[in-house]
């Protein structure tokens, strides 16, 4: 037996299975609700229950306080229905967002490759094509772990559409059971289950403005998908990609990005910067931090841009601050929208609500 859920203010309805979370039911029906960590920790998916009964599940008492529960609020990522219900959600309608229902897929590992000492490239062959918007992510089931892990899709949508293939770029998290298993155990020929697409990190094409991407670590995955998709589409606003890494051995796909920029210099500008490269190593590029390199490149004035940030939290925080000081504000700054359980427990920047 399933329950009917109505979402206000749109009035849309979805069917929710007894053990299915409100968020999962909505996403699989093609209805987007705000969310981030999916672990009941960040409170991004907080909604108000106007009618009906819900079980709050494993919602953190800090993300959903007792008085909020008494007032009828709940976290959509944890809440399950106990009856037909009506909720009120803060729905952000974006003209560039596509509505793509979340689906389940079976994937076979085609290849793995060490991109750096800590980042593994994974190529997956899906059992059928997946439709997604460049910048979105999938949730991957890892053997032995109850909770799925979120990874950005690093390849363009055309590869998934035409060949049912996607690429991931996975950074080994120290002590992380999920990323550790992928780095140490995953081999070509193995099969994995995944679901997607998820997320609201995508290009706001309707703005038709020059674009600045700032990426660090394995955070290059989403910008890679987005930029390759933009280049495939042909003419459009100019793109600047600033990639910050610690040292040369961590600067992966460097030659590929040089080649892309040289092939279309009017469209793509590529700027790598290293923060901890040893002196005398032969590196002739920039040294320092990604946000500082971007500030110097644009003369400290970021007005008129659309900025997309993806990488370590410290890099995103510093980039947001630099962009705002350069007169670019929240409406034109976009960041990766999924958070791990560890990320969700970090203190967020008071400068920017989406970080």
CSV table of C-alpha atoms in Angstrom, one decimal:
chain,number,residue,atom,x,y,z
A,1,UNK,CA,0.0,0.0,0.0
A,2,UNK,CA,1.3,3.4,-0.9
A,3,UNK,CA,0.4,6.9,0.3
A,4,UNK,CA,-0.4,10.0,-1.7
A,5,UNK,CA,1.8,13.1,-1.1
A,6,UNK,CA,0.7,16.5,-2.3
A,7,UNK,CA,3.3,19.3,-2.5
A,8,UNK,CA,2.3,22.9,-2.0
A,9,UNK,CA,2.3,25.5,-3.4
A,10,UNK,CA,2.4,23.7,-6.8
A,11,UNK,CA,-0.3,21.1,-5.9
A,12,UNK,CA,1.6,18.2,-7.5
A,13,UNK,CA,1.1,14.8,-6.2
A,14,UNK,CA,3.3,11.7,-6.0
A,15,UNK,CA,2.9,8.2,-4.7
A,16,UNK,CA,5.1,7.2,-1.8
A,17,UNK,CA,5.9,3.6,-0.7
A,18,UNK,CA,5.7,2.8,3.0
A,19,UNK,CA,9.4,2.7,3.6
A,20,UNK,CA,10.4,5.3,1.0
A,21,UNK,CA,11.6,8.8,2.0
A,22,UNK,CA,9.7,11.8,0.9
A,23,UNK,CA,12.7,13.1,-1.0
A,24,UNK,CA,13.3,9.9,-2.8
A,25,UNK,CA,9.7,9.6,-3.9
A,26,UNK,CA,9.7,13.2,-5.2
A,27,UNK,CA,13.0,12.9,-7.1
A,28,UNK,CA,12.0,9.6,-8.8
A,29,UNK,CA,8.7,11.3,-9.9
A,30,UNK,CA,10.7,14.1,-11.5
A,31,UNK,CA,9.8,16.6,-8.8
A,32,UNK,CA,12.8,18.5,-7.3
A,33,UNK,CA,13.0,19.4,-3.7
A,34,UNK,CA,15.9,21.3,-2.1
A,35,UNK,CA,18.4,18.9,-0.6
A,36,UNK,CA,22.2,18.5,0.0
A,37,UNK,CA,23.6,15.9,2.4
A,38,UNK,CA,20.8,13.3,2.3
A,39,UNK,CA,21.9,12.1,5.7
A,40,UNK,CA,19.5,14.2,7.9
A,41,UNK,CA,22.3,16.5,9.0
A,42,UNK,CA,22.3,19.7,6.9
A,43,UNK,CA,18.6,20.7,7.1
A,44,UNK,CA,18.6,21.9,3.5
A,45,UNK,CA,15.5,19.6,2.8
A,46,UNK,CA,13.4,20.9,5.6
A,47,UNK,CA,9.7,21.0,4.7
A,48,UNK,CA,6.5,21.7,6.7
A,49,UNK,CA,3.8,19.0,7.1
A,50,UNK,CA,0.4,20.7,6.6
A,51,UNK,CA,-1.6,17.5,6.9
A,52,UNK,CA,-1.0,13.8,7.6
A,53,UNK,CA,1.5,11.9,9.8
A,54,UNK,CA,5.2,11.3,9.1
A,55,UNK,CA,8.0,9.4,10.8
A,56,UNK,CA,11.0,11.7,11.1
A,57,UNK,CA,13.5,8.8,10.8
A,58,UNK,CA,17.1,9.5,11.6
A,59,UNK,CA,17.0,13.2,11.4
A,60,UNK,CA,19.6,14.9,13.5
A,61,UNK,CA,18.3,16.7,16.6
A,62,UNK,CA,20.5,19.6,15.6
A,63,UNK,CA,19.1,19.8,12.0
A,64,UNK,CA,15.6,19.2,13.2
A,65,UNK,CA,15.0,20.5,16.7
A,66,UNK,CA,12.3,19.4,19.0
A,67,UNK,CA,10.3,22.6,18.7
A,68,UNK,CA,10.5,22.3,14.9
A,69,UNK,CA,9.1,18.8,15.0
A,70,UNK,CA,6.3,20.1,17.2
A,71,UNK,CA,5.6,22.9,14.7
A,72,UNK,CA,5.1,20.2,11.9
A,73,UNK,CA,8.5,20.5,10.2
A,74,UNK,CA,10.5,17.5,9.0
A,75,UNK,CA,13.5,16.6,6.8
A,76,UNK,CA,12.4,15.2,3.5
A,77,UNK,CA,15.6,13.0,3.1
A,78,UNK,CA,14.7,11.1,6.3
A,79,UNK,CA,10.9,11.4,6.6
A,80,UNK,CA,8.6,8.5,5.6
A,81,UNK,CA,4.8,8.8,5.4
A,82,UNK,CA,2.4,7.1,7.9
A,83,UNK,CA,-0.7,8.3,6.0
A,84,UNK,CA,-1.6,10.4,3.0
A,85,UNK,CA,0.0,13.8,3.6
A,86,UNK,CA,0.4,17.4,2.4
A,87,UNK,CA,3.7,19.3,2.7
A,88,UNK,CA,4.8,22.8,1.9
A,89,UNK,CA,8.3,23.2,0.3
A,90,UNK,CA,10.4,26.1,-0.7
A,91,UNK,CA,10.6,25.4,-4.4
A,92,UNK,CA,13.2,27.3,-6.4
A,93,UNK,CA,12.1,27.4,-10.0
A,94,UNK,CA,15.1,27.9,-12.4
A,95,UNK,CA,14.5,28.3,-16.1
A,96,UNK,CA,17.7,26.4,-16.9
A,97,UNK,CA,16.9,23.4,-14.7
A,98,UNK,CA,15.7,20.3,-16.4
A,99,UNK,CA,13.3,17.9,-14.7
A,100,UNK,CA,14.8,14.4,-15.0
A,101,UNK,CA,13.4,11.6,-12.8
A,102,UNK,CA,15.9,9.6,-10.8
A,103,UNK,CA,16.3,6.0,-11.9
A,104,UNK,CA,18.2,2.9,-10.9
A,105,UNK,CA,21.0,1.6,-13.2
A,106,UNK,CA,23.4,-1.4,-13.2
A,107,UNK,CA,26.9,-0.5,-14.3
A,108,UNK,CA,29.9,-2.6,-15.4
A,109,UNK,CA,33.4,-1.2,-14.8
A,110,UNK,CA,35.1,-0.7,-18.2
A,111,UNK,CA,38.4,0.7,-16.9
A,112,UNK,CA,40.1,2.3,-14.0
A,113,UNK,CA,43.1,4.6,-14.1
A,114,UNK,CA,45.1,6.4,-11.4
A,115,UNK,CA,44.9,10.1,-12.4
A,116,UNK,CA,47.0,11.2,-9.4
A,117,UNK,CA,48.2,9.4,-6.3
A,118,UNK,CA,44.9,10.1,-4.7
A,119,UNK,CA,42.3,10.4,-7.5
A,120,UNK,CA,41.0,7.4,-9.4
A,121,UNK,CA,39.4,7.7,-12.8
A,122,UNK,CA,36.5,5.2,-13.3
A,123,UNK,CA,34.7,4.4,-16.6
A,124,UNK,CA,31.3,2.7,-16.3
A,125,UNK,CA,29.2,1.0,-18.9
A,126,UNK,CA,25.5,1.4,-17.9
A,127,UNK,CA,22.8,-1.1,-18.7
A,128,UNK,CA,21.0,1.6,-20.7
A,129,UNK,CA,21.6,5.3,-21.4
A,130,UNK,CA,21.1,7.8,-18.6
A,131,UNK,CA,19.8,11.3,-19.2
A,132,UNK,CA,21.4,14.0,-17.0
A,133,UNK,CA,22.3,17.7,-17.0
A,134,UNK,CA,26.1,18.4,-17.1
A,135,UNK,CA,27.1,19.1,-13.5
A,136,UNK,CA,24.8,16.5,-11.9
A,137,UNK,CA,25.9,13.5,-9.8
A,138,UNK,CA,25.0,9.9,-9.1
A,139,UNK,CA,24.7,7.9,-5.9
A,140,UNK,CA,26.8,4.7,-6.1
A,141,UNK,CA,26.2,1.6,-4.0
A,142,UNK,CA,29.4,0.2,-2.6
A,143,UNK,CA,29.5,-3.4,-1.4
A,144,UNK,CA,29.4,-3.7,2.4
A,145,UNK,CA,28.2,-0.1,3.0
A,146,UNK,CA,24.6,0.8,3.9
A,147,UNK,CA,24.6,4.3,2.6
A,148,UNK,CA,25.3,5.1,-1.0
A,149,UNK,CA,28.1,7.5,-1.9
A,150,UNK,CA,27.7,10.6,-4.2
A,151,UNK,CA,30.1,11.2,-7.1
A,152,UNK,CA,29.9,13.8,-9.8
A,153,UNK,CA,29.7,12.7,-13.4
A,154,UNK,CA,32.9,13.8,-15.1
A,155,UNK,CA,31.9,13.0,-18.7
A,156,UNK,CA,29.5,15.0,-21.0
A,157,UNK,CA,25.8,14.0,-21.4
A,158,UNK,CA,26.5,13.0,-25.0
A,159,UNK,CA,28.6,10.0,-24.0
A,160,UNK,CA,25.8,8.8,-21.7
A,161,UNK,CA,23.2,9.4,-24.3
A,162,UNK,CA,25.0,7.8,-27.2
A,163,UNK,CA,27.0,5.0,-25.6
A,164,UNK,CA,25.5,4.6,-22.1
A,165,UNK,CA,28.9,5.4,-20.6
A,166,UNK,CA,29.9,7.7,-17.8
A,167,UNK,CA,33.1,8.6,-16.1
A,168,UNK,CA,33.8,9.3,-12.4
A,169,UNK,CA,36.8,10.9,-10.7
A,170,UNK,CA,37.1,9.6,-7.1
A,171,UNK,CA,39.4,11.1,-4.5
A,172,UNK,CA,40.6,8.8,-1.8
A,173,UNK,CA,39.2,10.2,1.5
A,174,UNK,CA,41.6,9.3,4.4
A,175,UNK,CA,39.8,6.7,6.4
A,176,UNK,CA,36.9,6.6,4.0
A,177,UNK,CA,35.5,3.1,3.6
A,178,UNK,CA,33.7,3.9,0.3
A,179,UNK,CA,36.5,5.7,-1.5
A,180,UNK,CA,39.0,3.2,0.0
A,181,UNK,CA,37.1,0.3,-1.5
A,182,UNK,CA,36.9,1.9,-4.9
A,183,UNK,CA,40.7,2.6,-5.0
A,184,UNK,CA,41.8,-0.7,-3.5
A,185,UNK,CA,39.3,-3.3,-4.7
A,186,UNK,CA,37.4,-2.1,-7.8
A,187,UNK,CA,38.5,-3.8,-11.0
A,188,UNK,CA,37.3,-3.9,-14.6
A,189,UNK,CA,34.4,-6.3,-15.1
A,190,UNK,CA,32.9,-5.7,-11.7
A,191,UNK,CA,29.3,-4.6,-11.5
A,192,UNK,CA,27.8,-1.8,-9.4
A,193,UNK,CA,24.4,-0.4,-8.8
A,194,UNK,CA,23.8,3.4,-9.0
A,195,UNK,CA,20.9,5.8,-9.1
A,196,UNK,CA,20.7,9.2,-10.7
A,197,UNK,CA,20.8,11.9,-11.8
A,198,UNK,CA,20.9,14.2,-8.7
A,199,UNK,CA,21.8,17.8,-8.1
A,200,UNK,CA,21.2,21.3,-9.1
A,201,UNK,CA,24.7,22.2,-10.3
A,202,UNK,CA,24.4,23.1,-14.0
A,203,UNK,CA,25.1,25.9,-16.4
A,204,UNK,CA,22.7,28.8,-16.4
A,205,UNK,CA,22.8,29.1,-20.2
A,206,UNK,CA,19.9,31.6,-20.4
A,207,UNK,CA,22.2,34.2,-18.7
A,208,UNK,CA,24.4,34.2,-21.8
A,209,UNK,CA,27.4,35.6,-19.8
A,210,UNK,CA,31.1,34.8,-19.7
A,211,UNK,CA,31.7,31.9,-17.4
A,212,UNK,CA,34.4,31.4,-14.7
A,213,UNK,CA,35.0,27.9,-13.4
A,214,UNK,CA,37.2,27.4,-10.3
A,215,UNK,CA,38.0,23.8,-9.4
A,216,UNK,CA,40.3,22.0,-7.1
A,217,UNK,CA,41.0,18.4,-6.2
A,218,UNK,CA,38.6,15.9,-7.7
A,219,UNK,CA,36.2,18.9,-7.9
A,220,UNK,CA,37.2,19.2,-11.5
A,221,UNK,CA,34.8,16.4,-12.4
A,222,UNK,CA,31.6,18.5,-12.6
A,223,UNK,CA,33.3,21.4,-14.4
A,224,UNK,CA,34.8,18.9,-16.9
A,225,UNK,CA,31.4,17.6,-17.8
A,226,UNK,CA,29.9,21.1,-18.0
A,227,UNK,CA,32.7,22.6,-20.1
A,228,UNK,CA,32.9,19.6,-22.5
A,229,UNK,CA,29.2,19.8,-23.0
A,230,UNK,CA,29.4,23.6,-23.7
A,231,UNK,CA,32.2,23.0,-26.2
A,232,UNK,CA,30.2,20.4,-28.0
A,233,UNK,CA,27.3,22.8,-28.4
A,234,UNK,CA,29.4,25.2,-30.4
A,235,UNK,CA,29.4,29.0,-30.2
A,236,UNK,CA,28.7,30.6,-26.8
A,237,UNK,CA,30.1,32.9,-24.2
A,238,UNK,CA,33.8,32.6,-23.3
A,239,UNK,CA,34.9,30.1,-20.6
A,240,UNK,CA,37.7,30.5,-18.1
A,241,UNK,CA,38.8,27.4,-16.2
A,242,UNK,CA,41.0,28.0,-13.1
A,243,UNK,CA,42.3,24.7,-11.6
A,244,UNK,CA,44.1,24.8,-8.3
A,245,UNK,CA,46.1,21.8,-7.1
A,246,UNK,CA,48.9,21.3,-4.6
A,247,UNK,CA,51.6,20.1,-6.8
A,248,UNK,CA,52.3,19.0,-10.4
A,249,UNK,CA,51.6,15.3,-9.8
A,250,UNK,CA,48.1,16.2,-8.6
A,251,UNK,CA,47.4,18.3,-11.7
A,252,UNK,CA,45.7,15.7,-13.8
A,253,UNK,CA,44.5,16.0,-17.4
A,254,UNK,CA,46.7,19.0,-17.7
A,255,UNK,CA,47.8,18.3,-21.3
A,256,UNK,CA,44.2,17.6,-22.4
A,257,UNK,CA,43.1,21.0,-21.1
A,258,UNK,CA,46.0,22.8,-22.8
A,259,UNK,CA,45.1,21.1,-26.1
A,260,UNK,CA,41.4,22.1,-25.7
A,261,UNK,CA,42.3,25.7,-25.0
A,262,UNK,CA,44.7,25.8,-28.0
A,263,UNK,CA,42.1,24.3,-30.3
A,264,UNK,CA,39.5,27.0,-29.4
A,265,UNK,CA,41.4,30.0,-27.8
A,266,UNK,CA,38.5,32.4,-28.3
A,267,UNK,CA,36.1,30.2,-26.4
A,268,UNK,CA,38.3,28.5,-23.7
A,269,UNK,CA,41.0,29.8,-21.4
A,270,UNK,CA,42.8,27.4,-19.0
A,271,UNK,CA,44.8,28.6,-16.0
A,272,UNK,CA,46.4,26.0,-13.7
A,273,UNK,CA,47.9,27.1,-10.4
A,274,UNK,CA,49.9,25.1,-7.8
A,275,UNK,CA,50.0,26.0,-4.1
A,276,UNK,CA,52.7,23.7,-2.8
A,277,UNK,CA,54.9,22.8,-5.8
A,278,UNK,CA,58.6,22.6,-4.7
A,279,UNK,CA,60.9,25.3,-5.8
A,280,UNK,CA,63.2,24.3,-8.6
A,281,UNK,CA,60.9,21.6,-9.9
A,282,UNK,CA,60.7,23.1,-13.4
A,283,UNK,CA,57.1,24.2,-13.1
A,284,UNK,CA,56.8,27.4,-15.1
A,285,UNK,CA,53.1,28.1,-14.4
A,286,UNK,CA,51.5,30.0,-11.6
A,287,UNK,CA,52.0,29.3,-8.0
A,288,UNK,CA,49.6,30.2,-5.2
A,289,UNK,CA,45.9,29.8,-4.7
A,290,UNK,CA,43.1,29.4,-7.3
A,291,UNK,CA,41.0,32.3,-6.0
A,292,UNK,CA,44.1,34.6,-6.1
A,293,UNK,CA,44.9,33.6,-9.6
A,294,UNK,CA,41.4,34.3,-10.7
A,295,UNK,CA,41.4,37.7,-9.0
A,296,UNK,CA,44.7,38.6,-10.7
A,297,UNK,CA,43.4,37.4,-14.1
A,298,UNK,CA,40.2,39.5,-13.9
A,299,UNK,CA,41.9,42.5,-12.2
A,300,UNK,CA,39.8,42.0,-9.1
A,301,UNK,CA,36.5,42.8,-11.0
A,302,UNK,CA,34.2,39.9,-11.6
A,303,UNK,CA,31.1,41.8,-12.6
A,304,UNK,CA,29.2,40.4,-15.6
A,305,UNK,CA,30.3,36.8,-15.0
A,306,UNK,CA,28.6,33.6,-14.0
A,307,UNK,CA,30.9,31.7,-11.6
A,308,UNK,CA,30.8,27.9,-10.9
A,309,UNK,CA,32.8,26.6,-8.0
A,310,UNK,CA,33.6,23.0,-7.1
A,311,UNK,CA,36.4,21.6,-4.8
A,312,UNK,CA,37.5,21.5,-1.2
A,313,UNK,CA,35.4,23.5,1.2
A,314,UNK,CA,38.3,25.9,2.0
A,315,UNK,CA,38.8,26.6,-1.7
A,316,UNK,CA,35.1,27.3,-2.2
A,317,UNK,CA,35.0,29.6,0.8
A,318,UNK,CA,38.0,31.6,-0.3
A,319,UNK,CA,36.7,31.8,-3.9
A,320,UNK,CA,33.3,33.0,-2.7
A,321,UNK,CA,35.0,35.7,-0.6
A,322,UNK,CA,37.2,36.8,-3.5
A,323,UNK,CA,34.2,36.9,-6.0
A,324,UNK,CA,32.1,39.0,-3.6
A,325,UNK,CA,34.9,41.4,-3.0
A,326,UNK,CA,35.1,41.7,-6.8
A,327,UNK,CA,31.4,42.7,-6.9
A,328,UNK,CA,30.0,39.3,-8.0
A,329,UNK,CA,27.1,38.3,-5.7
A,330,UNK,CA,25.2,35.2,-4.7
A,331,UNK,CA,22.8,35.1,-7.6
A,332,UNK,CA,25.7,34.7,-10.0
A,333,UNK,CA,27.8,32.2,-7.9
A,334,UNK,CA,26.9,28.6,-8.1
A,335,UNK,CA,28.4,25.7,-6.2
A,336,UNK,CA,28.2,21.9,-6.1
A,337,UNK,CA,25.0,21.0,-4.3
A,338,UNK,CA,25.7,17.6,-2.7
A,339,UNK,CA,27.3,17.2,0.6
A,340,UNK,CA,28.8,14.1,2.3
A,341,UNK,CA,27.9,13.3,5.9
A,342,UNK,CA,31.3,14.8,6.9
A,343,UNK,CA,30.8,17.9,4.9
A,344,UNK,CA,27.3,18.5,6.3
A,345,UNK,CA,28.7,18.7,9.9
A,346,UNK,CA,31.2,21.5,9.0
A,347,UNK,CA,30.3,25.1,9.8
A,348,UNK,CA,29.1,26.9,6.7
A,349,UNK,CA,30.3,30.3,5.6
A,350,UNK,CA,28.1,33.2,6.8
A,351,UNK,CA,28.9,34.8,3.4
A,352,UNK,CA,27.1,32.4,1.3
A,353,UNK,CA,24.1,30.2,2.1
A,354,UNK,CA,24.8,27.6,-0.6
A,355,UNK,CA,28.2,26.6,0.6
